């Protein structure tokens, strides 16, 4: 990439701190390969579509994410109605504690009396908190009707309280344009993570779409799911803590399907982005974990994933006893308090029938029968693989140093955490 901005693809020294996931959504993934001018354009025409989306407003409100403005968004903004009195237009404003409180929008209506010489009937409806504005409103009405206030007749100031108002809200929800914000996240994550993606013809096309904020071309790439379908992540619930306050970005390569990025923004959006149809290595997989609470972002690779979510493997053996006596002998040894197998820090030394030490690694021996492995899920999370042992080998029981023949090894991987 050299000194090329990954969005406009021009040479520059003027790079800036780009949030791959907008900071208003609790994003902590920074890259420094976007020029200042593109960064600012992305903020206003790409990120804004995500950040100001109604779903994002609700989530930011619930998570207390204020973003740059240091102000909580009001997800209830707009003009609503009270079901008990459909003529009443109200807003839901956030009070000091951030709770939504109904606010009646001031409304003045005029009705000409049909009686002879009847005059005009004026109704003023305003929020109780606006009572002090009433005199000003009366003043304006007086000027409009060209009648001095002193000549107003029968002024009735009544206060109406609606207990437990049933508020009918109507919202508009963007179903398309916000996807450009997800395309940007997928693109920047891939360019930053996958060698060679930047020069992929699809990557060049995506950078043009982002640069031009070309909303109409986004769906060609953001083509998996509606954007709101969290089922996309059901298959990964064992590994990802989708209930926690985390965003996940997953990139996966395939020789046949190209490059795909799955995005799960906590409580907001889940989507799949097809970044390229060219072949990418099948073993290419990276998970980006953005922890809103911990204020961190990190990339996790498959080897790390296994180490993090599973405890060190535990081995259990299946034995072969040629006679009933040998079985009984083993069982009585096994009940001894100091029963153990001869073992090293990481494995078990193996022996032949005569007790000669064999220079064989138990794991290597297990791997030799990988094609015969049977696997099952463990009840409380994790997986067990059973490897049949095809050669004749023995392990040593301590402290008696008796030998016992092993015919299969069960490797249990207990899951201890999620990403
Ligand atoms: Zn640029």
mmCIF file of C-alpha atoms and ligand atoms in Angstrom:
data_model
loop_
_atom_site.group_PDB
_atom_site.id
_atom_site.type_symbol
_atom_site.label_atom_id
_atom_site.label_comp_id
_atom_site.label_asym_id
_atom_site.label_seq_id
_atom_site.Cartn_x
_atom_site.Cartn_y
_atom_site.Cartn_z
ATOM 1 C CA UNK A 1 0.000 0.000 0.000
ATOM 2 C CA UNK A 2 2.920 2.314 0.670
ATOM 3 C CA UNK A 3 1.617 5.818 1.212
ATOM 4 C CA UNK A 4 -1.651 5.189 -0.550
ATOM 5 C CA UNK A 5 -4.921 6.077 1.145
ATOM 6 C CA UNK A 6 -7.042 2.907 1.103
ATOM 7 C CA UNK A 7 -10.184 4.860 0.144
ATOM 8 C CA UNK A 8 -9.156 7.365 -2.580
ATOM 9 C CA UNK A 9 -6.023 5.330 -3.433
ATOM 10 C CA UNK A 10 -3.982 8.508 -3.860
ATOM 11 C CA UNK A 11 -0.463 9.002 -2.524
ATOM 12 C CA UNK A 12 -0.453 11.167 0.595
ATOM 13 C CA UNK A 13 1.363 11.849 3.876
ATOM 14 C CA UNK A 14 -1.749 13.247 5.447
ATOM 15 C CA UNK A 15 -3.130 10.198 7.237
ATOM 16 C CA UNK A 16 -5.535 10.292 10.144
ATOM 17 C CA UNK A 17 -6.942 8.130 12.907
ATOM 18 C CA UNK A 18 -9.783 6.190 11.283
ATOM 19 C CA UNK A 19 -12.255 4.250 13.451
ATOM 20 C CA UNK A 20 -13.156 1.106 11.510
ATOM 21 C CA UNK A 21 -16.246 0.766 13.738
ATOM 22 C CA UNK A 22 -17.525 4.301 14.487
ATOM 23 C CA UNK A 23 -16.586 5.433 17.988
ATOM 24 C CA UNK A 24 -20.182 6.502 18.608
ATOM 25 C CA UNK A 25 -21.035 2.785 18.417
ATOM 26 C CA UNK A 26 -18.323 1.906 20.929
ATOM 27 C CA UNK A 27 -15.695 1.030 18.305
ATOM 28 C CA UNK A 28 -12.052 0.673 19.391
ATOM 29 C CA UNK A 29 -10.478 -0.505 16.143
ATOM 30 C CA UNK A 30 -8.164 2.179 14.744
ATOM 31 C CA UNK A 31 -6.303 2.184 11.452
ATOM 32 C CA UNK A 32 -4.003 4.867 10.065
ATOM 33 C CA UNK A 33 -4.255 4.221 6.317
ATOM 34 C CA UNK A 34 -7.097 6.616 5.455
ATOM 35 C CA UNK A 35 -6.250 10.195 4.450
ATOM 36 C CA UNK A 36 -7.704 13.106 6.379
ATOM 37 C CA UNK A 37 -10.065 14.190 3.662
ATOM 38 C CA UNK A 38 -11.477 10.665 3.090
ATOM 39 C CA UNK A 39 -11.812 10.194 6.847
ATOM 40 C CA UNK A 40 -13.973 13.273 7.071
ATOM 41 C CA UNK A 41 -16.075 12.280 4.016
ATOM 42 C CA UNK A 42 -16.579 8.776 5.411
ATOM 43 C CA UNK A 43 -17.713 10.261 8.708
ATOM 44 C CA UNK A 44 -20.420 12.407 7.160
ATOM 45 C CA UNK A 45 -21.757 10.199 4.370
ATOM 46 C CA UNK A 46 -20.888 6.609 5.332
ATOM 47 C CA UNK A 47 -20.546 6.275 9.132
ATOM 48 C CA UNK A 48 -23.419 8.692 9.727
ATOM 49 C CA UNK A 49 -25.837 6.259 8.045
ATOM 50 C CA UNK A 50 -25.002 3.697 10.716
ATOM 51 C CA UNK A 51 -24.511 5.970 13.695
ATOM 52 C CA UNK A 52 -27.783 7.846 13.139
ATOM 53 C CA UNK A 53 -29.811 4.765 12.293
ATOM 54 C CA UNK A 54 -32.810 4.294 14.587
ATOM 55 C CA UNK A 55 -31.521 0.870 15.708
ATOM 56 C CA UNK A 56 -28.154 2.385 16.551
ATOM 57 C CA UNK A 57 -29.906 5.204 18.447
ATOM 58 C CA UNK A 58 -31.718 2.661 20.617
ATOM 59 C CA UNK A 59 -28.554 0.686 21.244
ATOM 60 C CA UNK A 60 -26.439 3.749 22.004
ATOM 61 C CA UNK A 61 -29.191 4.922 24.344
ATOM 62 C CA UNK A 62 -29.257 1.560 26.168
ATOM 63 C CA UNK A 63 -25.458 1.281 26.358
ATOM 64 C CA UNK A 64 -24.912 4.932 27.251
ATOM 65 C CA UNK A 65 -22.671 5.546 24.227
ATOM 66 C CA UNK A 66 -22.470 9.303 23.758
ATOM 67 C CA UNK A 67 -19.815 9.493 21.033
ATOM 68 C CA UNK A 68 -18.088 12.711 20.040
ATOM 69 C CA UNK A 69 -21.085 14.933 20.860
ATOM 70 C CA UNK A 70 -20.985 13.709 24.514
ATOM 71 C CA UNK A 71 -24.777 13.599 24.291
ATOM 72 C CA UNK A 72 -26.996 10.557 24.394
ATOM 73 C CA UNK A 73 -29.096 10.190 21.265
ATOM 74 C CA UNK A 74 -32.851 10.286 21.774
ATOM 75 C CA UNK A 75 -34.138 7.138 20.070
ATOM 76 C CA UNK A 76 -37.731 8.336 20.596
ATOM 77 C CA UNK A 77 -37.305 11.538 18.589
ATOM 78 C CA UNK A 78 -40.104 12.553 16.242
ATOM 79 C CA UNK A 79 -43.736 13.567 16.614
ATOM 80 C CA UNK A 80 -46.032 11.034 18.246
ATOM 81 C CA UNK A 81 -49.641 10.802 19.410
ATOM 82 C CA UNK A 82 -51.451 9.887 22.582
ATOM 83 C CA UNK A 83 -53.857 7.032 21.972
ATOM 84 C CA UNK A 84 -56.351 8.466 24.508
ATOM 85 C CA UNK A 85 -56.477 11.760 22.613
ATOM 86 C CA UNK A 86 -55.400 11.401 19.014
ATOM 87 C CA UNK A 87 -55.501 15.160 18.416
ATOM 88 C CA UNK A 88 -52.676 15.652 20.856
ATOM 89 C CA UNK A 89 -49.266 15.699 19.308
ATOM 90 C CA UNK A 90 -46.433 14.928 21.644
ATOM 91 C CA UNK A 91 -42.715 14.382 21.706
ATOM 92 C CA UNK A 92 -40.741 12.092 23.962
ATOM 93 C CA UNK A 93 -37.900 14.058 25.475
ATOM 94 C CA UNK A 94 -35.168 12.640 27.675
ATOM 95 C CA UNK A 95 -35.272 13.955 31.240
ATOM 96 C CA UNK A 96 -32.185 14.524 33.399
ATOM 97 C CA UNK A 97 -31.939 10.824 34.167
ATOM 98 C CA UNK A 98 -32.220 10.009 30.490
ATOM 99 C CA UNK A 99 -35.766 8.644 30.839
ATOM 100 C CA UNK A 100 -38.233 9.418 28.083
ATOM 101 C CA UNK A 101 -40.867 11.912 29.252
ATOM 102 C CA UNK A 102 -43.886 12.995 27.190
ATOM 103 C CA UNK A 103 -43.976 16.625 26.159
ATOM 104 C CA UNK A 104 -47.089 18.146 24.590
ATOM 105 C CA UNK A 105 -46.375 20.172 21.474
ATOM 106 C CA UNK A 106 -48.004 23.591 21.695
ATOM 107 C CA UNK A 107 -51.035 23.795 19.443
ATOM 108 C CA UNK A 108 -53.354 26.754 18.849
ATOM 109 C CA UNK A 109 -56.606 26.216 16.944
ATOM 110 C CA UNK A 110 -59.266 28.677 15.878
ATOM 111 C CA UNK A 111 -62.938 27.956 15.368
ATOM 112 C CA UNK A 112 -65.406 30.518 14.001
ATOM 113 C CA UNK A 113 -68.666 30.496 15.904
ATOM 114 C CA UNK A 114 -71.719 29.874 13.733
ATOM 115 C CA UNK A 115 -73.929 31.992 15.990
ATOM 116 C CA UNK A 116 -74.704 35.529 14.829
ATOM 117 C CA UNK A 117 -72.021 37.940 16.060
ATOM 118 C CA UNK A 118 -70.420 34.943 17.721
ATOM 119 C CA UNK A 119 -66.684 35.692 17.367
ATOM 120 C CA UNK A 120 -63.868 33.208 17.396
ATOM 121 C CA UNK A 121 -63.225 30.352 19.788
ATOM 122 C CA UNK A 122 -59.541 29.749 20.400
ATOM 123 C CA UNK A 123 -58.130 26.602 21.989
ATOM 124 C CA UNK A 124 -54.567 26.547 23.202
ATOM 125 C CA UNK A 125 -53.048 23.274 24.169
ATOM 126 C CA UNK A 126 -49.604 23.291 25.710
ATOM 127 C CA UNK A 127 -47.417 21.319 28.029
ATOM 128 C CA UNK A 128 -47.760 22.097 31.755
ATOM 129 C CA UNK A 129 -44.035 22.934 31.811
ATOM 130 C CA UNK A 130 -44.734 25.698 29.260
ATOM 131 C CA UNK A 131 -47.375 27.496 31.344
ATOM 132 C CA UNK A 132 -45.274 30.629 31.582
ATOM 133 C CA UNK A 133 -45.360 30.892 27.793
ATOM 134 C CA UNK A 134 -49.149 31.289 27.864
ATOM 135 C CA UNK A 135 -49.152 35.072 28.178
ATOM 136 C CA UNK A 136 -46.874 35.391 25.162
ATOM 137 C CA UNK A 137 -49.148 33.130 23.164
ATOM 138 C CA UNK A 138 -52.231 35.147 24.173
ATOM 139 C CA UNK A 139 -50.355 38.256 23.062
ATOM 140 C CA UNK A 140 -49.757 36.793 19.620
ATOM 141 C CA UNK A 141 -53.383 35.684 19.302
ATOM 142 C CA UNK A 142 -54.531 39.164 20.250
ATOM 143 C CA UNK A 143 -52.387 40.665 17.477
ATOM 144 C CA UNK A 144 -53.505 38.098 14.932
ATOM 145 C CA UNK A 145 -57.229 38.582 15.672
ATOM 146 C CA UNK A 146 -56.744 42.314 16.250
ATOM 147 C CA UNK A 147 -58.686 42.042 19.497
ATOM 148 C CA UNK A 148 -57.174 43.453 22.729
ATOM 149 C CA UNK A 149 -56.622 40.779 25.381
ATOM 150 C CA UNK A 150 -58.963 42.658 27.768
ATOM 151 C CA UNK A 151 -61.831 41.854 25.407
ATOM 152 C CA UNK A 152 -61.166 38.089 25.476
ATOM 153 C CA UNK A 153 -64.170 36.422 27.073
ATOM 154 C CA UNK A 154 -64.541 33.322 29.150
ATOM 155 C CA UNK A 155 -60.931 32.315 29.513
ATOM 156 C CA UNK A 156 -60.865 28.794 30.908
ATOM 157 C CA UNK A 157 -57.489 27.565 32.072
ATOM 158 C CA UNK A 158 -57.911 23.906 32.761
ATOM 159 C CA UNK A 159 -55.135 21.405 33.294
ATOM 160 C CA UNK A 160 -55.582 17.960 31.899
ATOM 161 C CA UNK A 161 -53.509 15.064 33.179
ATOM 162 C CA UNK A 162 -53.417 11.822 31.290
ATOM 163 C CA UNK A 163 -52.467 8.968 33.597
ATOM 164 C CA UNK A 164 -50.293 6.327 32.010
ATOM 165 C CA UNK A 165 -50.489 7.789 28.558
ATOM 166 C CA UNK A 166 -50.477 5.231 25.800
ATOM 167 C CA UNK A 167 -48.145 6.767 23.290
ATOM 168 C CA UNK A 168 -48.333 5.808 19.660
ATOM 169 C CA UNK A 169 -44.942 6.280 18.108
ATOM 170 C CA UNK A 170 -44.187 6.179 14.450
ATOM 171 C CA UNK A 171 -40.634 5.902 13.220
ATOM 172 C CA UNK A 172 -38.980 5.799 9.903
ATOM 173 C CA UNK A 173 -36.331 3.109 9.573
ATOM 174 C CA UNK A 174 -33.711 3.046 6.840
ATOM 175 C CA UNK A 175 -33.504 -0.418 5.322
ATOM 176 C CA UNK A 176 -30.802 0.165 2.756
ATOM 177 C CA UNK A 177 -28.469 3.113 3.069
ATOM 178 C CA UNK A 178 -27.002 2.078 6.449
ATOM 179 C CA UNK A 179 -25.446 -0.928 4.692
ATOM 180 C CA UNK A 180 -22.742 1.310 3.247
ATOM 181 C CA UNK A 181 -21.444 1.734 6.809
ATOM 182 C CA UNK A 182 -21.197 -2.055 7.160
ATOM 183 C CA UNK A 183 -19.441 -2.324 3.790
ATOM 184 C CA UNK A 184 -16.857 0.167 5.016
ATOM 185 C CA UNK A 185 -16.203 -1.854 8.177
ATOM 186 C CA UNK A 186 -15.782 -5.091 6.184
ATOM 187 C CA UNK A 187 -13.521 -3.430 3.617
ATOM 188 C CA UNK A 188 -11.231 -1.711 6.110
ATOM 189 C CA UNK A 189 -10.975 -4.836 8.276
ATOM 190 C CA UNK A 190 -10.025 -6.921 5.221
ATOM 191 C CA UNK A 191 -7.498 -4.492 3.793
ATOM 192 C CA UNK A 192 -5.915 -4.288 7.243
ATOM 193 C CA UNK A 193 -5.916 -8.074 7.731
ATOM 194 C CA UNK A 194 -5.724 -9.976 4.438
ATOM 195 C CA UNK A 195 -2.496 -9.797 2.426
ATOM 196 C CA UNK A 196 -3.153 -8.829 -1.165
ATOM 197 C CA UNK A 197 -6.808 -7.847 -0.756
ATOM 198 C CA UNK A 198 -6.108 -4.159 -1.393
ATOM 199 C CA UNK A 199 -5.212 -4.844 -5.048
ATOM 200 C CA UNK A 200 -8.117 -7.266 -5.641
ATOM 201 C CA UNK A 201 -10.364 -5.810 -8.410
ATOM 202 C CA UNK A 202 -13.369 -6.085 -6.050
ATOM 203 C CA UNK A 203 -11.491 -4.099 -3.400
ATOM 204 C CA UNK A 204 -10.859 -1.359 -5.969
ATOM 205 C CA UNK A 205 -14.576 -1.309 -6.774
ATOM 206 C CA UNK A 206 -15.520 -1.156 -3.070
ATOM 207 C CA UNK A 207 -13.150 1.739 -2.392
ATOM 208 C CA UNK A 208 -14.801 3.665 -5.254
ATOM 209 C CA UNK A 209 -18.276 2.998 -3.810
ATOM 210 C CA UNK A 210 -17.136 4.236 -0.400
ATOM 211 C CA UNK A 211 -15.354 7.274 -1.835
ATOM 212 C CA UNK A 212 -18.429 8.299 -3.840
ATOM 213 C CA UNK A 213 -20.895 7.277 -1.073
ATOM 214 C CA UNK A 214 -22.683 5.358 -3.839
ATOM 215 C CA UNK A 215 -25.544 3.863 -1.790
ATOM 216 C CA UNK A 216 -27.144 2.167 -4.798
ATOM 217 C CA UNK A 217 -24.152 -0.081 -5.466
ATOM 218 C CA UNK A 218 -23.750 -1.335 -1.899
ATOM 219 C CA UNK A 219 -26.110 -4.324 -2.067
ATOM 220 C CA UNK A 220 -23.937 -5.973 -4.712
ATOM 221 C CA UNK A 221 -21.429 -6.644 -1.910
ATOM 222 C CA UNK A 222 -23.531 -6.504 1.262
ATOM 223 C CA UNK A 223 -25.632 -9.395 0.036
ATOM 224 C CA UNK A 224 -26.014 -11.871 2.917
ATOM 225 C CA UNK A 225 -28.957 -11.210 5.237
ATOM 226 C CA UNK A 226 -31.179 -8.168 5.611
ATOM 227 C CA UNK A 227 -28.829 -6.469 8.023
ATOM 228 C CA UNK A 228 -31.083 -7.227 10.999
ATOM 229 C CA UNK A 229 -30.989 -11.031 10.900
ATOM 230 C CA UNK A 230 -28.943 -12.154 13.901
ATOM 231 C CA UNK A 231 -29.564 -15.817 12.985
ATOM 232 C CA UNK A 232 -26.508 -15.487 10.739
ATOM 233 C CA UNK A 233 -24.499 -15.909 13.932
ATOM 234 C CA UNK A 234 -26.442 -18.820 15.447
ATOM 235 C CA UNK A 235 -23.813 -21.341 14.358
ATOM 236 C CA UNK A 236 -21.137 -19.413 16.238
ATOM 237 C CA UNK A 237 -22.922 -18.997 19.546
ATOM 238 C CA UNK A 238 -20.735 -21.691 21.108
ATOM 239 C CA UNK A 239 -17.630 -19.601 20.494
ATOM 240 C CA UNK A 240 -18.864 -16.034 20.455
ATOM 241 C CA UNK A 241 -20.591 -14.414 23.388
ATOM 242 C CA UNK A 242 -23.252 -12.714 21.289
ATOM 243 C CA UNK A 243 -25.221 -11.764 24.414
ATOM 244 C CA UNK A 244 -22.287 -9.753 25.739
ATOM 245 C CA UNK A 245 -21.644 -6.174 24.771
ATOM 246 C CA UNK A 246 -19.257 -6.989 21.965
ATOM 247 C CA UNK A 247 -19.076 -6.402 18.249
ATOM 248 C CA UNK A 248 -17.647 -9.226 16.120
ATOM 249 C CA UNK A 249 -16.037 -9.073 12.679
ATOM 250 C CA UNK A 250 -15.217 -12.404 11.059
ATOM 251 C CA UNK A 251 -13.262 -12.821 7.879
ATOM 252 C CA UNK A 252 -13.086 -16.159 6.099
ATOM 253 C CA UNK A 253 -11.406 -17.181 2.876
ATOM 254 C CA UNK A 254 -12.389 -19.975 0.536
ATOM 255 C CA UNK A 255 -10.986 -21.354 -2.701
ATOM 256 C CA UNK A 256 -14.505 -21.692 -4.060
ATOM 257 C CA UNK A 257 -16.437 -18.831 -2.424
ATOM 258 C CA UNK A 258 -13.832 -16.105 -2.272
ATOM 259 C CA UNK A 259 -13.609 -13.733 0.661
ATOM 260 C CA UNK A 260 -16.508 -13.155 3.038
ATOM 261 C CA UNK A 261 -16.785 -10.900 6.079
ATOM 262 C CA UNK A 262 -19.505 -11.363 8.677
ATOM 263 C CA UNK A 263 -20.331 -8.423 10.908
ATOM 264 C CA UNK A 264 -22.277 -8.486 14.162
ATOM 265 C CA UNK A 265 -22.728 -5.111 15.813
ATOM 266 C CA UNK A 266 -24.187 -5.816 19.243
ATOM 267 C CA UNK A 267 -27.912 -5.202 19.393
ATOM 268 C CA UNK A 268 -27.984 -3.516 15.997
ATOM 269 C CA UNK A 269 -26.916 -5.230 12.824
ATOM 270 C CA UNK A 270 -25.772 -8.635 11.564
ATOM 271 C CA UNK A 271 -24.775 -9.009 7.978
ATOM 272 C CA UNK A 272 -22.531 -10.873 5.551
ATOM 273 C CA UNK A 273 -20.404 -9.034 3.019
ATOM 274 C CA UNK A 274 -19.030 -10.803 -0.082
ATOM 275 C CA UNK A 275 -15.764 -8.957 -0.512
ATOM 276 C CA UNK A 276 -14.375 -10.920 -3.438
ATOM 277 C CA UNK A 277 -15.188 -13.895 -5.636
ATOM 278 C CA UNK A 278 -11.522 -14.660 -6.328
ATOM 279 C CA UNK A 279 -10.076 -17.706 -4.521
ATOM 280 C CA UNK A 280 -8.557 -17.079 -1.069
ATOM 281 C CA UNK A 281 -6.859 -19.677 1.164
ATOM 282 C CA UNK A 282 -9.342 -22.020 2.862
ATOM 283 C CA UNK A 283 -7.480 -21.681 6.151
ATOM 284 C CA UNK A 284 -7.801 -17.886 6.159
ATOM 285 C CA UNK A 285 -9.937 -16.946 9.168
ATOM 286 C CA UNK A 286 -9.658 -14.033 11.567
ATOM 287 C CA UNK A 287 -12.090 -12.897 14.221
ATOM 288 C CA UNK A 288 -12.090 -9.252 15.302
ATOM 289 C CA UNK A 289 -13.457 -8.825 18.823
ATOM 290 C CA UNK A 290 -14.506 -5.326 19.849
ATOM 291 C CA UNK A 291 -15.341 -5.200 23.548
ATOM 292 C CA UNK A 292 -17.484 -2.138 24.256
ATOM 293 C CA UNK A 293 -17.170 -2.584 28.035
ATOM 294 C CA UNK A 294 -13.450 -3.309 28.053
ATOM 295 C CA UNK A 295 -12.843 -0.611 25.409
ATOM 296 C CA UNK A 296 -10.596 -2.884 23.377
ATOM 297 C CA UNK A 297 -10.322 -4.379 19.925
ATOM 298 C CA UNK A 298 -8.220 -7.428 19.086
ATOM 299 C CA UNK A 299 -7.791 -9.901 16.277
ATOM 300 C CA UNK A 300 -8.003 -13.588 17.151
ATOM 301 C CA UNK A 301 -6.627 -16.310 14.871
ATOM 302 C CA UNK A 302 -7.899 -19.926 14.850
ATOM 303 C CA UNK A 303 -4.964 -21.425 16.850
ATOM 304 C CA UNK A 304 -5.498 -18.773 19.493
ATOM 305 C CA UNK A 305 -9.244 -19.360 19.473
ATOM 306 C CA UNK A 306 -8.752 -23.003 20.475
ATOM 307 C CA UNK A 307 -6.293 -22.087 23.202
ATOM 308 C CA UNK A 308 -8.552 -19.409 24.584
ATOM 309 C CA UNK A 309 -11.841 -21.196 24.699
ATOM 310 C CA UNK A 310 -10.667 -24.710 25.629
ATOM 311 C CA UNK A 311 -8.856 -25.916 28.735
ATOM 312 C CA UNK A 312 -5.659 -27.958 28.034
ATOM 313 C CA UNK A 313 -6.717 -31.349 26.622
ATOM 314 C CA UNK A 314 -7.284 -34.206 29.031
ATOM 315 C CA UNK A 315 -6.476 -37.718 27.897
ATOM 316 C CA UNK A 316 -8.417 -40.806 28.937
ATOM 317 C CA UNK A 317 -7.375 -44.302 27.929
ATOM 318 C CA UNK A 318 -9.167 -47.423 26.817
ATOM 319 C CA UNK A 319 -7.283 -50.568 27.797
ATOM 320 C CA UNK A 320 -6.976 -54.094 26.598
ATOM 321 C CA UNK A 321 -6.838 -56.845 29.230
ATOM 322 C CA UNK A 322 -5.927 -60.309 27.889
ATOM 323 C CA UNK A 323 -7.308 -62.109 30.966
ATOM 324 C CA UNK A 324 -9.846 -61.476 33.670
ATOM 325 C CA UNK A 325 -7.019 -61.595 36.166
ATOM 326 C CA UNK A 326 -5.171 -58.775 34.497
ATOM 327 C CA UNK A 327 -8.374 -56.706 34.591
ATOM 328 C CA UNK A 328 -8.824 -57.419 38.310
ATOM 329 C CA UNK A 329 -5.185 -56.589 38.946
ATOM 330 C CA UNK A 330 -5.614 -53.251 37.194
ATOM 331 C CA UNK A 331 -8.802 -52.406 39.071
ATOM 332 C CA UNK A 332 -7.168 -53.024 42.419
ATOM 333 C CA UNK A 333 -4.175 -50.874 41.485
ATOM 334 C CA UNK A 334 -6.523 -48.166 40.314
ATOM 335 C CA UNK A 335 -8.167 -47.885 43.710
ATOM 336 C CA UNK A 336 -4.816 -47.226 45.407
ATOM 337 C CA UNK A 337 -4.506 -43.703 46.716
ATOM 338 C CA UNK A 338 -1.250 -42.933 44.909
ATOM 339 C CA UNK A 339 -2.364 -44.473 41.608
ATOM 340 C CA UNK A 340 -1.049 -42.617 38.584
ATOM 341 C CA UNK A 341 0.473 -43.168 35.197
ATOM 342 C CA UNK A 342 4.095 -42.552 34.415
ATOM 343 C CA UNK A 343 3.949 -39.177 32.692
ATOM 344 C CA UNK A 344 5.953 -36.146 31.639
ATOM 345 C CA UNK A 345 4.759 -32.567 31.829
ATOM 346 C CA UNK A 346 3.010 -32.799 28.463
ATOM 347 C CA UNK A 347 2.512 -36.451 27.595
ATOM 348 C CA UNK A 348 2.838 -40.115 28.555
ATOM 349 C CA UNK A 349 5.948 -42.203 27.745
ATOM 350 C CA UNK A 350 5.040 -45.418 25.881
ATOM 351 C CA UNK A 351 6.570 -48.886 26.145
ATOM 352 C CA UNK A 352 6.532 -52.221 24.351
ATOM 353 C CA UNK A 353 5.193 -55.462 25.842
ATOM 354 C CA UNK A 354 8.560 -56.203 27.461
ATOM 355 C CA UNK A 355 8.649 -52.776 29.136
ATOM 356 C CA UNK A 356 11.242 -51.249 26.821
ATOM 357 C CA UNK A 357 10.823 -47.502 26.400
ATOM 358 C CA UNK A 358 9.642 -46.643 22.878
ATOM 359 C CA UNK A 359 10.834 -43.399 21.364
ATOM 360 C CA UNK A 360 7.333 -42.535 20.196
ATOM 361 C CA UNK A 361 5.254 -39.477 20.881
ATOM 362 C CA UNK A 362 1.792 -40.466 22.050
ATOM 363 C CA UNK A 363 0.220 -37.547 20.166
ATOM 364 C CA UNK A 364 2.001 -38.558 16.951
ATOM 365 C CA UNK A 365 0.642 -42.066 17.377
ATOM 366 C CA UNK A 366 -2.853 -40.669 17.899
ATOM 367 C CA UNK A 367 -2.541 -38.497 14.792
ATOM 368 C CA UNK A 368 -1.612 -41.546 12.736
ATOM 369 C CA UNK A 369 -5.190 -42.747 13.153
ATOM 370 C CA UNK A 370 -6.803 -39.366 12.600
ATOM 371 C CA UNK A 371 -8.892 -40.812 9.758
ATOM 372 C CA UNK A 372 -10.516 -43.222 12.232
ATOM 373 C CA UNK A 373 -11.381 -40.640 14.855
ATOM 374 C CA UNK A 374 -14.856 -40.444 16.316
ATOM 375 C CA UNK A 375 -15.976 -37.162 17.860
ATOM 376 C CA UNK A 376 -18.760 -36.167 20.212
ATOM 377 C CA UNK A 377 -19.847 -33.023 22.014
ATOM 378 C CA UNK A 378 -19.351 -32.870 25.749
ATOM 379 C CA UNK A 379 -22.438 -32.157 27.790
ATOM 380 C CA UNK A 380 -21.228 -28.986 29.475
ATOM 381 C CA UNK A 381 -19.486 -27.548 26.426
ATOM 382 C CA UNK A 382 -16.537 -28.828 24.471
ATOM 383 C CA UNK A 383 -15.664 -31.770 22.315
ATOM 384 C CA UNK A 384 -14.104 -35.234 22.693
ATOM 385 C CA UNK A 385 -12.164 -37.121 20.019
ATOM 386 C CA UNK A 386 -11.437 -40.827 20.338
ATOM 387 C CA UNK A 387 -8.320 -42.055 18.507
ATOM 388 C CA UNK A 388 -7.937 -45.838 18.068
ATOM 389 C CA UNK A 389 -4.298 -46.913 18.592
ATOM 390 C CA UNK A 390 -3.314 -49.259 15.792
ATOM 391 C CA UNK A 391 0.122 -50.340 17.037
ATOM 392 C CA UNK A 392 0.737 -52.352 20.183
ATOM 393 C CA UNK A 393 1.798 -50.048 22.954
ATOM 394 C CA UNK A 394 1.697 -49.866 26.717
ATOM 395 C CA UNK A 395 1.812 -47.184 29.386
ATOM 396 C CA UNK A 396 3.224 -47.641 32.857
ATOM 397 C CA UNK A 397 1.186 -47.559 36.064
ATOM 398 C CA UNK A 398 2.920 -45.883 39.009
ATOM 399 C CA UNK A 399 4.202 -46.648 41.544
ATOM 400 C CA UNK A 400 3.952 -50.403 40.711
ATOM 401 C CA UNK A 401 5.469 -49.948 37.213
ATOM 402 C CA UNK A 402 2.988 -52.492 35.829
ATOM 403 C CA UNK A 403 2.225 -52.126 32.141
ATOM 404 C CA UNK A 404 -1.224 -51.777 30.643
ATOM 405 C CA UNK A 405 -2.040 -51.902 26.949
ATOM 406 C CA UNK A 406 -3.795 -48.885 25.437
ATOM 407 C CA UNK A 407 -6.092 -49.492 22.466
ATOM 408 C CA UNK A 408 -7.669 -46.035 22.194
ATOM 409 C CA UNK A 409 -7.130 -42.538 23.546
ATOM 410 C CA UNK A 410 -9.945 -40.145 24.178
ATOM 411 C CA UNK A 411 -8.911 -36.513 24.071
ATOM 412 C CA UNK A 412 -11.353 -34.234 25.884
ATOM 413 C CA UNK A 413 -11.362 -30.537 25.155
ATOM 414 C CA UNK A 414 -13.507 -28.734 27.687
ATOM 415 C CA UNK A 415 -14.751 -25.333 26.726
ATOM 416 C CA UNK A 416 -13.961 -22.813 29.433
ATOM 417 C CA UNK A 417 -14.852 -19.505 27.806
ATOM 418 C CA UNK A 418 -16.145 -17.690 24.772
ATOM 419 C CA UNK A 419 -14.473 -14.961 22.792
HETATM 420 ZN ZN1 LIG B 1 -8.087 9.337 0.715
#
